[in-house]
Tab-separated table of C-alpha atoms and ligand atoms in Angstrom:
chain	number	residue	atom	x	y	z
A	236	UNK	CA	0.000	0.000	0.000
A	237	UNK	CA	1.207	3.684	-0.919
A	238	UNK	CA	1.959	5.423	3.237
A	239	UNK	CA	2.741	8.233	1.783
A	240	UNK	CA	1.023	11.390	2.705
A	241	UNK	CA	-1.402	13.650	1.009
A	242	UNK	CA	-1.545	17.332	0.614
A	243	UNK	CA	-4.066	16.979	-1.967
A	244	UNK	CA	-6.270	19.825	-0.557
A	245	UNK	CA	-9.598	18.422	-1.982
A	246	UNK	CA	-8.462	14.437	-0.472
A	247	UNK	CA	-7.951	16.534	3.147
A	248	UNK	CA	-11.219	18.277	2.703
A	249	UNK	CA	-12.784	15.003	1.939
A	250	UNK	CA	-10.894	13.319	5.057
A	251	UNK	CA	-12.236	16.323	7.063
A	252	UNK	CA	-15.524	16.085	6.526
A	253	UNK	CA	-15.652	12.253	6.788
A	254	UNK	CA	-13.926	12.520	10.417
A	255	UNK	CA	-16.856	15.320	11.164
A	256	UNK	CA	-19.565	13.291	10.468
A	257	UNK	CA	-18.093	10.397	12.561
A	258	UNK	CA	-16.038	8.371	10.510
A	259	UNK	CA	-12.966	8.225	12.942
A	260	UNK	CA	-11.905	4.531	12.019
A	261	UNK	CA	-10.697	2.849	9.442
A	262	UNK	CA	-12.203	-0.556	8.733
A	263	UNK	CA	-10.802	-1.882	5.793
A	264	UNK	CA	-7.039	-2.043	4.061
A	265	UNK	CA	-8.099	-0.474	0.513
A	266	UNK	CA	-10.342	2.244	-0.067
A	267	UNK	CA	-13.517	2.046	-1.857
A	268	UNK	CA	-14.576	4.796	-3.944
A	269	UNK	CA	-18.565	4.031	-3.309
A	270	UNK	CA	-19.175	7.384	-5.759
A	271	UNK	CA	-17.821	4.995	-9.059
A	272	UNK	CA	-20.394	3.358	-11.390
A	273	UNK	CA	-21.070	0.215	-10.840
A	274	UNK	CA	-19.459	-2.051	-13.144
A	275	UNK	CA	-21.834	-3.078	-16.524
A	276	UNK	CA	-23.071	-6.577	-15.977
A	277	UNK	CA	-21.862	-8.346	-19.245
A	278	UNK	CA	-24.759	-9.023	-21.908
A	279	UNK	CA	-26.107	-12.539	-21.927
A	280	UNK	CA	-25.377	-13.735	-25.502
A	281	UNK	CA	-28.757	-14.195	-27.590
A	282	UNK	CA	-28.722	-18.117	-27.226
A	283	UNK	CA	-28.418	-19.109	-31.147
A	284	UNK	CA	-24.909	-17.398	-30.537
A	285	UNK	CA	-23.703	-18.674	-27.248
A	286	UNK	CA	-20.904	-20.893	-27.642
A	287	UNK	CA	-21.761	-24.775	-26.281
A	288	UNK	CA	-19.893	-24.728	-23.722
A	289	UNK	CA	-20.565	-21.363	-22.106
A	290	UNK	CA	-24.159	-22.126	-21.227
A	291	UNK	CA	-25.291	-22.455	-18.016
A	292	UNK	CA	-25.463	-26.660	-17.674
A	293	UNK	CA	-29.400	-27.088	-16.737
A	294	UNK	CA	-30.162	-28.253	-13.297
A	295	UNK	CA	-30.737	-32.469	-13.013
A	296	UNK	CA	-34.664	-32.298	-13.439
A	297	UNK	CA	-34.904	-34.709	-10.472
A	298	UNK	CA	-32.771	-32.173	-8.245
A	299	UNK	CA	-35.463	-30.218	-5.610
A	300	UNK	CA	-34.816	-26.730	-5.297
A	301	UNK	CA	-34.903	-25.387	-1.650
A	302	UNK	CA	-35.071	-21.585	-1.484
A	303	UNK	CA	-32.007	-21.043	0.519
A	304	UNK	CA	-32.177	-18.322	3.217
A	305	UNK	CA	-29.713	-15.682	2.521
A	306	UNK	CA	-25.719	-16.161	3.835
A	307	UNK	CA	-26.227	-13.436	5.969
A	308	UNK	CA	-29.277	-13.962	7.819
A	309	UNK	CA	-28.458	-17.615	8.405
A	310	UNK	CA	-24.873	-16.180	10.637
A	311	UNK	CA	-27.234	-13.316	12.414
A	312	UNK	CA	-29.629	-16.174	13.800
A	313	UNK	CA	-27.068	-18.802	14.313
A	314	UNK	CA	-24.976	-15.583	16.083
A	315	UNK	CA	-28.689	-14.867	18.293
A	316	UNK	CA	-28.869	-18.589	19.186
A	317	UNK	CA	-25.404	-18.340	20.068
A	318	UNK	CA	-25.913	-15.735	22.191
A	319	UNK	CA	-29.256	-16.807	23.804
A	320	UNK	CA	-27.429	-20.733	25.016
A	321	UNK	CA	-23.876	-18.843	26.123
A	322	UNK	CA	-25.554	-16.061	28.302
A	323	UNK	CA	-27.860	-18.415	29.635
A	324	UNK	CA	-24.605	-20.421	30.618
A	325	UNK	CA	-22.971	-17.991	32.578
A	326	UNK	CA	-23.823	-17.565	36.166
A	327	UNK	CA	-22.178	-14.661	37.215
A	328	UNK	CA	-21.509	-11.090	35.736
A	329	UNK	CA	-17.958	-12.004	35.808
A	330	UNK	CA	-19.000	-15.488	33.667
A	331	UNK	CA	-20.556	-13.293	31.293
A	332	UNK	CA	-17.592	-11.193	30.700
A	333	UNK	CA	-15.513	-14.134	29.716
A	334	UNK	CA	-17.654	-15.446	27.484
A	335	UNK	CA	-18.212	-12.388	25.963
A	336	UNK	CA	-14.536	-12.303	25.713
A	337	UNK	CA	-14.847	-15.633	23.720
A	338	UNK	CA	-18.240	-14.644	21.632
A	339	UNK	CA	-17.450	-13.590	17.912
A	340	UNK	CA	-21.383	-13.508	17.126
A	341	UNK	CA	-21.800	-9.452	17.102
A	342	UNK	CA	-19.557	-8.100	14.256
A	343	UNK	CA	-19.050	-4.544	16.482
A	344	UNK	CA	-16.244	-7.174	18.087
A	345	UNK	CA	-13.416	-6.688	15.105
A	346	UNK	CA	-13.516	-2.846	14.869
A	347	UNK	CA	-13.802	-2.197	19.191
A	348	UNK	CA	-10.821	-2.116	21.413
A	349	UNK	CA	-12.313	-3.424	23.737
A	350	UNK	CA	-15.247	-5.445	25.856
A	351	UNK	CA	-17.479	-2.638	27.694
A	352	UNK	CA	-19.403	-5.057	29.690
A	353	UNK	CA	-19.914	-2.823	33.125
A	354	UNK	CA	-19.305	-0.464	35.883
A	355	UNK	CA	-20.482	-0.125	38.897
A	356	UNK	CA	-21.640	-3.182	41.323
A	357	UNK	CA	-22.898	-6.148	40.905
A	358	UNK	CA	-24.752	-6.142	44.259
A	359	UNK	CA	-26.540	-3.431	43.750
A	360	UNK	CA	-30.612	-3.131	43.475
A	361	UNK	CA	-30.082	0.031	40.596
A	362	UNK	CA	-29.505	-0.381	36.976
A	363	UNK	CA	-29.057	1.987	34.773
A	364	UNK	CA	-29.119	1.094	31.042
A	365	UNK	CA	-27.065	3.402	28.541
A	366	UNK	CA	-26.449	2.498	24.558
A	367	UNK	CA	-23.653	1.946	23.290
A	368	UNK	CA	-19.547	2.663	24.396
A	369	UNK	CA	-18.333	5.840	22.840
A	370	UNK	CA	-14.505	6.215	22.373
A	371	UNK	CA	-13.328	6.579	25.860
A	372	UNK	CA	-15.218	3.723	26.914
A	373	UNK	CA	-13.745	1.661	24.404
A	374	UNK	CA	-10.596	2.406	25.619
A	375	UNK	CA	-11.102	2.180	28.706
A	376	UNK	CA	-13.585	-1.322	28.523
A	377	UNK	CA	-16.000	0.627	30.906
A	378	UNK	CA	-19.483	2.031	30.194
A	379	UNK	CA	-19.901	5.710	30.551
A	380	UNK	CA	-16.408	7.025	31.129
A	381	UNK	CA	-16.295	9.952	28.902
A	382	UNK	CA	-18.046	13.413	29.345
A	383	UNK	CA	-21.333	11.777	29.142
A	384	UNK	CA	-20.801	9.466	31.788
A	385	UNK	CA	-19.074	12.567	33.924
A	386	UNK	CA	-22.391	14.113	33.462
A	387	UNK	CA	-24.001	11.167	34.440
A	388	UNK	CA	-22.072	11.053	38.073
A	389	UNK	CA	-23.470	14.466	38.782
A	390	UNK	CA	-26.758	13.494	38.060
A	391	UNK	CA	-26.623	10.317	40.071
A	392	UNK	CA	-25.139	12.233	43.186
A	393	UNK	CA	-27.484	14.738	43.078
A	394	UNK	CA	-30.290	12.115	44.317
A	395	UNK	CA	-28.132	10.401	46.343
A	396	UNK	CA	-26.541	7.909	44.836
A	397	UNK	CA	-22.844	7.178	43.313
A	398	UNK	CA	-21.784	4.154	41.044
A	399	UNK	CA	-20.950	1.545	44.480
A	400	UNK	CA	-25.168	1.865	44.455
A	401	UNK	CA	-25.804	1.097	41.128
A	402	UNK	CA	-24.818	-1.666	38.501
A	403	UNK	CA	-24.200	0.813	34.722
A	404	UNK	CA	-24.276	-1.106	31.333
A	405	UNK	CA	-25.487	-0.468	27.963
A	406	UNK	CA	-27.366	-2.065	25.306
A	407	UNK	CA	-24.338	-3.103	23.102
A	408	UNK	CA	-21.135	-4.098	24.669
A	409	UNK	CA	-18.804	-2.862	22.262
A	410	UNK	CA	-18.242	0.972	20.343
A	411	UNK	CA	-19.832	1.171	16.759
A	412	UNK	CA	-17.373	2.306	14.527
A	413	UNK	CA	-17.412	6.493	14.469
A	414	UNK	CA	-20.434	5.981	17.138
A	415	UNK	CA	-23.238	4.828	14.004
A	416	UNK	CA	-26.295	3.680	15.155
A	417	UNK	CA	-26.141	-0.496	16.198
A	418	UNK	CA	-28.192	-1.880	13.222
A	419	UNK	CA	-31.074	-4.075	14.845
A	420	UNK	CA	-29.021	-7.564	13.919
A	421	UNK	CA	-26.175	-6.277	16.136
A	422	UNK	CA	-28.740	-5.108	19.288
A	423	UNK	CA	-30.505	-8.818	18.564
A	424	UNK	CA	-26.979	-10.443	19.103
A	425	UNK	CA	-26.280	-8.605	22.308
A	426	UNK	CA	-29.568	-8.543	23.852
A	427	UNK	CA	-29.473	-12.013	25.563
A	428	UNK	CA	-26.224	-11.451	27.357
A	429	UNK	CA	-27.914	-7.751	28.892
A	430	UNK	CA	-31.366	-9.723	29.728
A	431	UNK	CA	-28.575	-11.851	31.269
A	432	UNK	CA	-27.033	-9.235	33.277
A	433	UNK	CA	-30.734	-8.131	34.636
A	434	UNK	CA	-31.752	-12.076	35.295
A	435	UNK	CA	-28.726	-11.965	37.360
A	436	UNK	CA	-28.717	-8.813	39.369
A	437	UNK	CA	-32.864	-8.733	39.368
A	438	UNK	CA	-32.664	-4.485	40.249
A	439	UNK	CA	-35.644	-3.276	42.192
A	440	UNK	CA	-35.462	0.001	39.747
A	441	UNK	CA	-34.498	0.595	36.082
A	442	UNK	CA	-33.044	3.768	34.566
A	443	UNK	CA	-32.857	3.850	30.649
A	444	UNK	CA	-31.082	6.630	29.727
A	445	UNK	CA	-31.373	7.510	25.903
A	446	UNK	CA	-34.155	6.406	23.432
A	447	UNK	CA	-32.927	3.079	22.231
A	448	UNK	CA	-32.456	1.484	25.650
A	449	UNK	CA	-35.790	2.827	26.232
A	450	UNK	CA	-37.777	1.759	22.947
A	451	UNK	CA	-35.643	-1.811	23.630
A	452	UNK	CA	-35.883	-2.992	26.522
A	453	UNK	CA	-39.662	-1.897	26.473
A	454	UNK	CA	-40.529	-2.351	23.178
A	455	UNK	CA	-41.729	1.037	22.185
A	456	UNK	CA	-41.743	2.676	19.170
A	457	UNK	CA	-42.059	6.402	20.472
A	458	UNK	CA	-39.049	8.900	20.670
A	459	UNK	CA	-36.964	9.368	23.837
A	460	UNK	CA	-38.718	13.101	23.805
A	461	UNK	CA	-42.427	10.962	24.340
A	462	UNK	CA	-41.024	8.178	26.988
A	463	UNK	CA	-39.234	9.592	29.206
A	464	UNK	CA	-40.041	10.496	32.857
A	465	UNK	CA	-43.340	7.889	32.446
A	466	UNK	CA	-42.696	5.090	34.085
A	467	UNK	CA	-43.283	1.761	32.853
A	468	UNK	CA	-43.013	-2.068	32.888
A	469	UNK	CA	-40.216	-4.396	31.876
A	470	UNK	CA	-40.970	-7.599	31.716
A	471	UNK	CA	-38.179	-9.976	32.014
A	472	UNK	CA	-38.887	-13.386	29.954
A	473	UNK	CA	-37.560	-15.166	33.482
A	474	UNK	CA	-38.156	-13.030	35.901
A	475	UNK	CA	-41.780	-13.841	37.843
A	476	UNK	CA	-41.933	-9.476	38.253
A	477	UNK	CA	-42.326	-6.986	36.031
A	478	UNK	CA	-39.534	-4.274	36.884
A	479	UNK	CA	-40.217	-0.687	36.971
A	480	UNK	CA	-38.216	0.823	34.219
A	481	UNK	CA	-37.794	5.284	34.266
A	482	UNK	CA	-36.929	6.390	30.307
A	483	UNK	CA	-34.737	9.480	30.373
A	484	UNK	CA	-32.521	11.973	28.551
A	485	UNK	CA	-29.078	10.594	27.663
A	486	UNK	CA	-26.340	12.913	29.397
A	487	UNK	CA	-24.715	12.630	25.530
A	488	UNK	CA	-28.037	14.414	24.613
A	489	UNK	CA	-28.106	16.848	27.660
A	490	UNK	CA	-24.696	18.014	26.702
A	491	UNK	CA	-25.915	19.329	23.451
A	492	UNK	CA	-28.954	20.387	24.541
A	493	UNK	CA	-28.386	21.935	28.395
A	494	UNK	CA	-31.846	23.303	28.526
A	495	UNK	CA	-33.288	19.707	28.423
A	496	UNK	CA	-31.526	19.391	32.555
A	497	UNK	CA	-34.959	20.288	33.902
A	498	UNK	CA	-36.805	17.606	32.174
A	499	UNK	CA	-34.062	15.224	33.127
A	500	UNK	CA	-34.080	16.716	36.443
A	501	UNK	CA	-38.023	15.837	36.908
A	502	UNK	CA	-37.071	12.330	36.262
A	503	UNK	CA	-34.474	12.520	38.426
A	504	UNK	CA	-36.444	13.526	41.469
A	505	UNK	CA	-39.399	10.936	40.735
A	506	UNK	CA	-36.508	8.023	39.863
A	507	UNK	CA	-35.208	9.399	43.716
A	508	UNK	CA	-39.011	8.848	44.765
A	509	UNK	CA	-39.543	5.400	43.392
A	510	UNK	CA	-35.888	4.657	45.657
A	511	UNK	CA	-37.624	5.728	48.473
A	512	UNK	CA	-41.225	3.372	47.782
A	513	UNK	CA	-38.947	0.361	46.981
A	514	UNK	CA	-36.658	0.421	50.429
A	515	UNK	CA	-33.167	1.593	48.399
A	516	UNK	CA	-33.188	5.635	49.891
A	517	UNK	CA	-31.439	5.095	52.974
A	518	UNK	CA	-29.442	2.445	51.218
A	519	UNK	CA	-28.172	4.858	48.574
A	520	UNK	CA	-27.796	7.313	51.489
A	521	UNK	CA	-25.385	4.862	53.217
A	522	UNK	CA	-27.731	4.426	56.125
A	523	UNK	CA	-28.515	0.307	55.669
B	774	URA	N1	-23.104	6.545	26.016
B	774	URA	C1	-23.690	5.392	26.396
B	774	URA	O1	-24.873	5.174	26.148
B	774	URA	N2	-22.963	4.519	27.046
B	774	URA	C2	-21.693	4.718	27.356
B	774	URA	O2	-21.091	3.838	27.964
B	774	URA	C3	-21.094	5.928	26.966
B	774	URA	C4	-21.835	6.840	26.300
């Protein structure tokens, strides 16, 4: 491959612009110029020209023909009943993390650093469910480590609590490339080994910071904007009680948007509220 550099102005304007709008990693060896036509399929040769030879030899008429699922779809679901039998293995948060370690079902694997399973501890009664690791997370193999999750440990001591009260993890255990959006296939393949984590720990209270924990985990279609400070149900597959589940702004979002801190704020004091109805205030005040 050529190292050399550019100082082709229009290639560094290009490069520029790419890195703006997220692109911050490269995931392949040789470029591909997605802008250039598509190669012309060649022209099937009218048949009374064809040479002998080149024609297609017709299937055995006795041969069945199955309709074969596509290549792709057959690793997603053998990837989802993967992940459903190992997390269902593991018996311990800690067991999880190793066989996460071992997993190569969710293709987010080959571009991350690293495995951002958790933070916080295990013990604890308090889950709060983010998205996805951003870039210092990934480097750090720990959910919500960067400004976000900075923002989040105000927020979380200003009712009280701090992260030896609470068990954090996200949605997807390892950083998109350039922070894209998790396509559904990759949420499907790590979606067992989080309704792992929650079989395991069995919180009293969930948080669900950010839209697509929140239209996830309770399988809503509404936006983060219509969810959040209304309380709902999640309903564990096997887990005899529903859990009460608070939607709310993701400190990413309240970052950008700072005048969004009151709403947050509101579910902040009724998430503090629910602590109290449930037995975990004085426990998050250090008095249990
Ligand atoms: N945003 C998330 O949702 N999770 C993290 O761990 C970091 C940022």
């Amino acid at each position: 491959m050529d190292n050399r550099q550019s100082d082709d102005p229009a290639a560094l304007a290009a490069l520029r612009w790419l890195v703006e709008a997220g692109a911050d990693e490269a995931i392949g060896e040789i470029p591909v110029d997605r802008t250039a036509p598509a190669p012309a399929a060649p022209r099937p040769a009218p048949a009374e020209l064809a040479e002998p030879a080149a024609r297609a030899p017709a299937p055995p008429s006795e041969a069945p023909r199955r309709p074969r699922a596509p290549a792709k779809l057959t690793a997603a679901s053998e990837s989802q009943a993967d992940a459903q039998r190992l997390a269902a293995a593991a018996n311990s948060v800690e067991d999880l993390r190793q066989t996460l370690e071992d997993f190569d079902g969710c293709p987010l694997k080959a571009t991350a650093t690293n495995l951002c399973l958790f933070d916080g501890n295990p013990e604890a009664r308090i889950m709060i469910i983010g998205e996805a690791p951003g870039a210092q997370e990934d480097r750090q193999g720990k959910p919500f480590v960067g400004p976000a999750g900075q923002l989040l440990d105000r927020m979380l001591t200003a009712i009280g609590l701090d992260r030896s009260r609470v068990y954090i993890t996200n949605l997807l255990f390892w950083r998109p490339p350039g922070n894209r959006n998790p396509t559904p296939a990759e949420i499907a393949v790590c979606l067992p080994f989080l309704e792992r984590q929650i079989e395991l720990l069995d919180p009293k209270l969930l948080l669900l910071t950010g839209g697509m924990s929140a239209k996830t985990l309770l399988n809503r279609s509404e936006g983060i904007l219509r969810l959040r400070g209304r309380w709902d149900d999640y309903r564990h597959p096997r887990l005899d009680d529903p859990i009460p589940a608070l939607p709310t702004l993701h400190p990413a979002y309240l970052l950008r948007q700072p005048a969004q801190k009151r709403e947050a704020w509101k579910d902040l004091l009724s998430f503090s509220q629910a602590m109290e109805r449930v037995g975990l205030a004085e426990a998050a005040n250090g008095a249990k």
